[in-house]
CSV table of C-alpha atoms and ligand atoms in Angstrom, one decimal:
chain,number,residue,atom,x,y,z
A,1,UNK,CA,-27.5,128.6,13.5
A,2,UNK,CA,-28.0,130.9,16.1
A,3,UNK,CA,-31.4,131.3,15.3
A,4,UNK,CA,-31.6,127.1,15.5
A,5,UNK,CA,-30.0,127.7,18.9
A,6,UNK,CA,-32.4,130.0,20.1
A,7,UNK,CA,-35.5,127.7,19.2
A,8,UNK,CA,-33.8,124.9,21.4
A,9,UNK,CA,-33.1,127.3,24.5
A,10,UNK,CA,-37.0,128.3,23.7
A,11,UNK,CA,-38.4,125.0,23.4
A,12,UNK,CA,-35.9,123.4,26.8
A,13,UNK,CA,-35.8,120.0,27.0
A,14,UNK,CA,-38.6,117.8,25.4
A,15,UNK,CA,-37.9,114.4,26.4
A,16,UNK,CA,-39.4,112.4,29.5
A,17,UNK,CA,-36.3,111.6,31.1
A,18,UNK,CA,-37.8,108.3,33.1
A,19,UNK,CA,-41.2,107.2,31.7
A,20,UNK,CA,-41.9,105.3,34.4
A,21,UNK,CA,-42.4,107.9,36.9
A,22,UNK,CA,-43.6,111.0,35.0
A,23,UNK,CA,-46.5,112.8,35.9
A,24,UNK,CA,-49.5,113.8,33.6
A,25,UNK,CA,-50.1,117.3,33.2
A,26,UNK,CA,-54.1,118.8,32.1
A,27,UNK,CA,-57.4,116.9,32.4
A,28,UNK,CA,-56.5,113.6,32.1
A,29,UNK,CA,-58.3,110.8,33.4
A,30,UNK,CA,-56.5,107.5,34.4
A,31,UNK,CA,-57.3,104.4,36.8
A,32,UNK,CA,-60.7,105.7,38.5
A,33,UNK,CA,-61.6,105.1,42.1
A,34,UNK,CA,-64.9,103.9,43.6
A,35,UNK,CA,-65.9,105.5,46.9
A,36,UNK,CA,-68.5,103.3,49.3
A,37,UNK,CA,-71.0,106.4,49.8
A,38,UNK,CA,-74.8,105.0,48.7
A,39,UNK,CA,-75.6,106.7,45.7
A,40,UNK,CA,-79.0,105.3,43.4
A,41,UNK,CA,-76.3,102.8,41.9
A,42,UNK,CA,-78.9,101.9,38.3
A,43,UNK,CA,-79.2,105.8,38.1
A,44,UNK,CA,-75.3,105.8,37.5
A,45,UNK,CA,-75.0,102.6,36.1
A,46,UNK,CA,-77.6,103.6,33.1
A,47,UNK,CA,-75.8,106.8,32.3
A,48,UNK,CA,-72.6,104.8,31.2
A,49,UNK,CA,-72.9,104.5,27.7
A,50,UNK,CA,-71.4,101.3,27.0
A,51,UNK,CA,-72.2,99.5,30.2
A,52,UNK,CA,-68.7,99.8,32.0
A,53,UNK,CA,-70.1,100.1,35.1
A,54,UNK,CA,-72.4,97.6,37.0
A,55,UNK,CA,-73.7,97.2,40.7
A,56,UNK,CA,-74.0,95.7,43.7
A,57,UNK,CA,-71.2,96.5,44.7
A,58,UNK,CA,-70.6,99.2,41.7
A,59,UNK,CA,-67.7,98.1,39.7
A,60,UNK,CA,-65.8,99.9,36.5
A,61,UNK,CA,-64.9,97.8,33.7
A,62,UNK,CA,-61.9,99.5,32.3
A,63,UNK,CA,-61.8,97.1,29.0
A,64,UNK,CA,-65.0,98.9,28.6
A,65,UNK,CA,-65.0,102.3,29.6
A,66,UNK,CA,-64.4,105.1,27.1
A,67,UNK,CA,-63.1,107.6,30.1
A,68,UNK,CA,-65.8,109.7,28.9
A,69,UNK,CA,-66.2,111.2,32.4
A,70,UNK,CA,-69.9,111.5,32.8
A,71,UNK,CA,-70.2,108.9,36.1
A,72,UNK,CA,-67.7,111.4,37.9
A,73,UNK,CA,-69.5,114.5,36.8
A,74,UNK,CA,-73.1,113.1,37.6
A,75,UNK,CA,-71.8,111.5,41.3
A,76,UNK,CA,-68.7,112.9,42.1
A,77,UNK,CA,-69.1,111.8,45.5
A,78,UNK,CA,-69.0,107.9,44.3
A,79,UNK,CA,-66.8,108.3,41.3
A,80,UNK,CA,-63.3,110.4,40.8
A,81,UNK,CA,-60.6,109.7,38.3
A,82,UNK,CA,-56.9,110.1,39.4
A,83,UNK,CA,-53.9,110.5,36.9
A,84,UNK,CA,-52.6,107.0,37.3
A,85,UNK,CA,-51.7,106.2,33.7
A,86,UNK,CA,-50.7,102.3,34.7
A,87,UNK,CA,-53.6,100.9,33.2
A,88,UNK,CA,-52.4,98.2,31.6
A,89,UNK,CA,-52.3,94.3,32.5
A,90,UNK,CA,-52.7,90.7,30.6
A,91,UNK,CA,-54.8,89.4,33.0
A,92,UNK,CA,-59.0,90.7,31.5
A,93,UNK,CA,-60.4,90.5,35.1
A,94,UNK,CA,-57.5,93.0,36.6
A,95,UNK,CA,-59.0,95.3,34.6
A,96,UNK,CA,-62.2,95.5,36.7
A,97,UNK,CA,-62.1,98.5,39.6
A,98,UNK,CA,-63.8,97.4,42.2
A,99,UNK,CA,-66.1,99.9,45.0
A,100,UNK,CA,-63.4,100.8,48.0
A,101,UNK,CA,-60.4,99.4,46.5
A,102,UNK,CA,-57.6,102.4,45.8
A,103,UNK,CA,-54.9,100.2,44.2
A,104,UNK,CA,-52.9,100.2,41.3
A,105,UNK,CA,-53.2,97.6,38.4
A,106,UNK,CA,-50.8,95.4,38.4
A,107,UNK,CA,-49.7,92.2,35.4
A,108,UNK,CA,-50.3,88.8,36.7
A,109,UNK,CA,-46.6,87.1,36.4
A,110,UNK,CA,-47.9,83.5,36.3
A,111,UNK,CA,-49.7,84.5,32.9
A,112,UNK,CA,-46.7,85.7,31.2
A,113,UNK,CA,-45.4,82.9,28.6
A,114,UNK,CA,-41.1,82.4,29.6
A,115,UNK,CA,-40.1,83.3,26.3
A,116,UNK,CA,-41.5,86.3,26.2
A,117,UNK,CA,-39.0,87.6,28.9
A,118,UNK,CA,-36.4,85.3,27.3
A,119,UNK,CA,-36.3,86.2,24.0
A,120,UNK,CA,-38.1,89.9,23.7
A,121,UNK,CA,-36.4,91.2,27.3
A,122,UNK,CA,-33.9,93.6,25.0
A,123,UNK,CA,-36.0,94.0,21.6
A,124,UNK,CA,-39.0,94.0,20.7
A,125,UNK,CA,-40.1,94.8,17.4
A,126,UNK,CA,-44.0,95.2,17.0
A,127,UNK,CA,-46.4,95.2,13.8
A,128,UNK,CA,-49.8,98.1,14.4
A,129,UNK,CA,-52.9,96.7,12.8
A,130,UNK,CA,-55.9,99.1,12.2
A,131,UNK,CA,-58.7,96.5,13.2
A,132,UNK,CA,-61.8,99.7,12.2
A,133,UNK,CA,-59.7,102.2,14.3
A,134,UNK,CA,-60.7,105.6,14.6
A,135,UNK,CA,-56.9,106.9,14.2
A,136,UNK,CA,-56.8,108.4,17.8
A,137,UNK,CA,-55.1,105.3,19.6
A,138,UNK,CA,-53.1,104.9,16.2
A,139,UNK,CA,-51.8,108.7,16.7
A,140,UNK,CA,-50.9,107.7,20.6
A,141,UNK,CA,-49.2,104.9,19.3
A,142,UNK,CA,-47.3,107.4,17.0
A,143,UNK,CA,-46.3,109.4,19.3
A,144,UNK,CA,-45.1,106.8,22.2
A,145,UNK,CA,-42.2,106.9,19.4
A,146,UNK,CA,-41.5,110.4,19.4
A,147,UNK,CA,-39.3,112.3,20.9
A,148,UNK,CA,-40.9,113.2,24.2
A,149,UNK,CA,-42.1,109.5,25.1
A,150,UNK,CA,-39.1,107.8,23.2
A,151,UNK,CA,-40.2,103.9,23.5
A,152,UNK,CA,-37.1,103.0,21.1
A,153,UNK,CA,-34.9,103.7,23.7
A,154,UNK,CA,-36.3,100.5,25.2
A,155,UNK,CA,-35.5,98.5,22.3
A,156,UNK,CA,-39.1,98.6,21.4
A,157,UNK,CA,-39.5,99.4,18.1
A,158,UNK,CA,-43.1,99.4,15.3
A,159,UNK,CA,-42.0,98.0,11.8
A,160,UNK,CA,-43.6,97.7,8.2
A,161,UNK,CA,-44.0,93.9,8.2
A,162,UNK,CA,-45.2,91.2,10.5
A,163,UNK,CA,-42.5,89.1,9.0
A,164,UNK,CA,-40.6,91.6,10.6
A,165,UNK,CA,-42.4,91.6,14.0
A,166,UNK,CA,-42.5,89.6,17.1
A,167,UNK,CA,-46.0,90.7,17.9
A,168,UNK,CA,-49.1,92.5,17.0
A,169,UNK,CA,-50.7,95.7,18.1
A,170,UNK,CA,-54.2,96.0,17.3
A,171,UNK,CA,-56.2,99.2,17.5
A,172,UNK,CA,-60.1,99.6,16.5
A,173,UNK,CA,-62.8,97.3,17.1
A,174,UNK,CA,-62.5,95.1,14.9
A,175,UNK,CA,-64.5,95.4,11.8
A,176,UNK,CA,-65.8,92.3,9.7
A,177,UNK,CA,-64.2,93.7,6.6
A,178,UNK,CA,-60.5,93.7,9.1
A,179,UNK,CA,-61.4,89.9,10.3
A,180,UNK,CA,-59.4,88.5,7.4
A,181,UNK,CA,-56.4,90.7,6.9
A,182,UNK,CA,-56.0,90.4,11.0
A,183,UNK,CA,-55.9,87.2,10.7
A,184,UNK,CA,-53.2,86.7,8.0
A,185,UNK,CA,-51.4,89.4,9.3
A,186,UNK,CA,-50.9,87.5,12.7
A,187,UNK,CA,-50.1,83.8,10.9
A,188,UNK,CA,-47.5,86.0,9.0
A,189,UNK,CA,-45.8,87.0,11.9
A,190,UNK,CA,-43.1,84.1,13.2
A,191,UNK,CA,-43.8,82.1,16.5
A,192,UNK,CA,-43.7,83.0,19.1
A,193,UNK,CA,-45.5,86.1,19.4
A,194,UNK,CA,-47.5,88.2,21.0
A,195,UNK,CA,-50.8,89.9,20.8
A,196,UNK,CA,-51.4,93.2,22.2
A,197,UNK,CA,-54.4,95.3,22.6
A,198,UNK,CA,-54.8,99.0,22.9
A,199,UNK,CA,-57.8,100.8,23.9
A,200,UNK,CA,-60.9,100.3,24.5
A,201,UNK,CA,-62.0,99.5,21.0
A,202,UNK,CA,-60.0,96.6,20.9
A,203,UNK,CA,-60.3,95.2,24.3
A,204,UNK,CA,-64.6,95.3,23.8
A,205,UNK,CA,-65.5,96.3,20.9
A,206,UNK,CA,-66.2,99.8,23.0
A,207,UNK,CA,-69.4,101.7,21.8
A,208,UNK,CA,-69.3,99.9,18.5
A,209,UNK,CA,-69.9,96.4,20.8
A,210,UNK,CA,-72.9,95.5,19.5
A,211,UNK,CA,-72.6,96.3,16.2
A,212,UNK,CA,-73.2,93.9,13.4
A,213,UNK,CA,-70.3,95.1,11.5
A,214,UNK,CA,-67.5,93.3,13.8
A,215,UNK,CA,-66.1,90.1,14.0
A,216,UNK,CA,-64.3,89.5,17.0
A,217,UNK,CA,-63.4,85.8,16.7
A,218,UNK,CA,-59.9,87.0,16.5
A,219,UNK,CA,-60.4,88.1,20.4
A,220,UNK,CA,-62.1,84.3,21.0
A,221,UNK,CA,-59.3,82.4,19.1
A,222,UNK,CA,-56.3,83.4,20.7
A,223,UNK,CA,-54.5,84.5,23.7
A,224,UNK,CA,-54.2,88.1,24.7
A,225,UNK,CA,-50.9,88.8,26.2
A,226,UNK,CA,-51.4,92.6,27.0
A,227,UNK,CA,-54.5,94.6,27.7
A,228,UNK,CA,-54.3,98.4,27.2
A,229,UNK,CA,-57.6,100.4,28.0
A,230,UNK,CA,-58.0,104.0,27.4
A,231,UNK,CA,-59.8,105.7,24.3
A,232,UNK,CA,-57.4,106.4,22.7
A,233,UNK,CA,-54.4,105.1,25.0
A,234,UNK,CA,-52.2,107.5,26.3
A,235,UNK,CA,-48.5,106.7,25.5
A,236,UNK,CA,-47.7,106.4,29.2
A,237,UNK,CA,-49.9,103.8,29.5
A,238,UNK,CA,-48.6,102.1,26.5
A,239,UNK,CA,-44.9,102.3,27.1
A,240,UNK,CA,-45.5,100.8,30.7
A,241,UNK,CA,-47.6,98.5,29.6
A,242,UNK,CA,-45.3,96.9,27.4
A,243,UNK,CA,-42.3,97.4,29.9
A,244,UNK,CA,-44.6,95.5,32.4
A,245,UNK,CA,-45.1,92.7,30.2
A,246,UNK,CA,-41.3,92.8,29.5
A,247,UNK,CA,-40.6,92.9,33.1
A,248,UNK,CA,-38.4,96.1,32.9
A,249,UNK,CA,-41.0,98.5,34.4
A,250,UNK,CA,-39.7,100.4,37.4
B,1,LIG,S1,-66.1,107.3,32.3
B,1,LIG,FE1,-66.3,105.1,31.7
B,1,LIG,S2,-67.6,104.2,33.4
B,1,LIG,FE2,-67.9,106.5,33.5
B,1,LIG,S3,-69.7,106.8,32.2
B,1,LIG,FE3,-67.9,107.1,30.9
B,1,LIG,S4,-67.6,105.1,29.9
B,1,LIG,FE4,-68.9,104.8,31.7
């Protein structure tokens, strides 16, 4: 026991006491911001490898971008990254940073269906789908539940079965062979509910959008409810995300 004891003075305190406001630590990137200093704007826009960014003026499609880095390494006078994990929003165009704007992203309130706040306000209970993920947003999504980031303390819980589930997660591009089984997973899952997608697989298709070997009619069928770039996610911007959508985010 002592020893136990020892091991929990060693390790201190693990949890994020308020998600909302924490700060992240190391290299990570987050919302990026757009300076208005002339650079050769196709010279940066080609070096994006799955055409987030585009010009006149130079904009960063976050549903796009893998937060590979490489625009703010090659013109970091134009381009700089800042640790603003609030990425999230249901409305596709807010996901767009625009040249000179410094602001955070915000959810568009008239977009959010009533019952959403009605009925999921207090609990939430979500079904993941691997759509051709990679695993990395799947281990985020893991670890949102753990016991640093602690989204259960939300009421927001993952379980085994849609039937189970008031929404959907999905993570990965979206394969052909995952078309199908997206599909009846989401008809499985009892109305209403919502549709969630994290990272930047899932909002695009991300460097696999061209490929033959998706099927993203799913994306073109139904509503979106919640867009959450990043590749993979970072819990942070999941948990908020989802508390935005909830309308409990501080
Ligand atoms: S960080 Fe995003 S916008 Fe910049 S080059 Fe990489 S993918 Fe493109």
């Amino acid at each position: 026991m002592f020893d136990n004891l020892k091991i929990l003075w060693h390790q201190g305190k693990q949890y994020i006491p308020d998600v909302t406001t924490a700060t992240v630590p190391g290299i990570f990137r987050g919302r990026p911001v757009i300076s208005g200093i002339k650079v050769e704007e196709e010279l940066l826009a080609e070096l994006c490898p799955t055409n987030a960014i585009s010009t006149g003026p130079v904009r960063i499609d976050l549903g796009k971008c893998t937060f590979c880095g490489e625009c703010a390494v090659q013109f970091p006078e134009k381009i700089a990254f800042t640790k603003d994990y609030k990425l999230s929003t249901n409305e596709r165009a807010r996901l767009i940073i625009k040249e000179g704007e410094d602001q955070p992203i915000t959810m568009n309130p008239d977009l959010i269906r009533s019952e959403i706040h009605r009925l999921f306000g207090r609990s939430l209970k979500l079904r993941e789908v691997c759509a051709g993920g990679d695993n990395s947003c799947e281990w985020e999504l893991n670890a949102s539940n753990n016991v640093q980031f602690d989204i259960s303390r939300f009421g927001i819980d993952f379980v085994a079965s849609p039937r189970h589930a008031d929404g959907i997660v999905i993570t990965g591009p979206i394969t052909a062979n995952m078309a199908e089984p997206l599909e009846r997973c989401y008809q499985a899952v009892p109305s209403p509910k919502m549709i969630i997608l994290a990272g930047t697989d899932a909002i695009s298709g991300g460097i696999f959008a061209d490929s033959p070997a998706l099927n993203r009619e799913f994306i073109l069928n139904h509503t979106i409810d919640l867009y959450i770039p990043g590749n993979p996610i970072h819990p942070l911007t999941f948990i908020n995300g989802v508390l935005g959508l909830l309308n409990r985010r501080g």
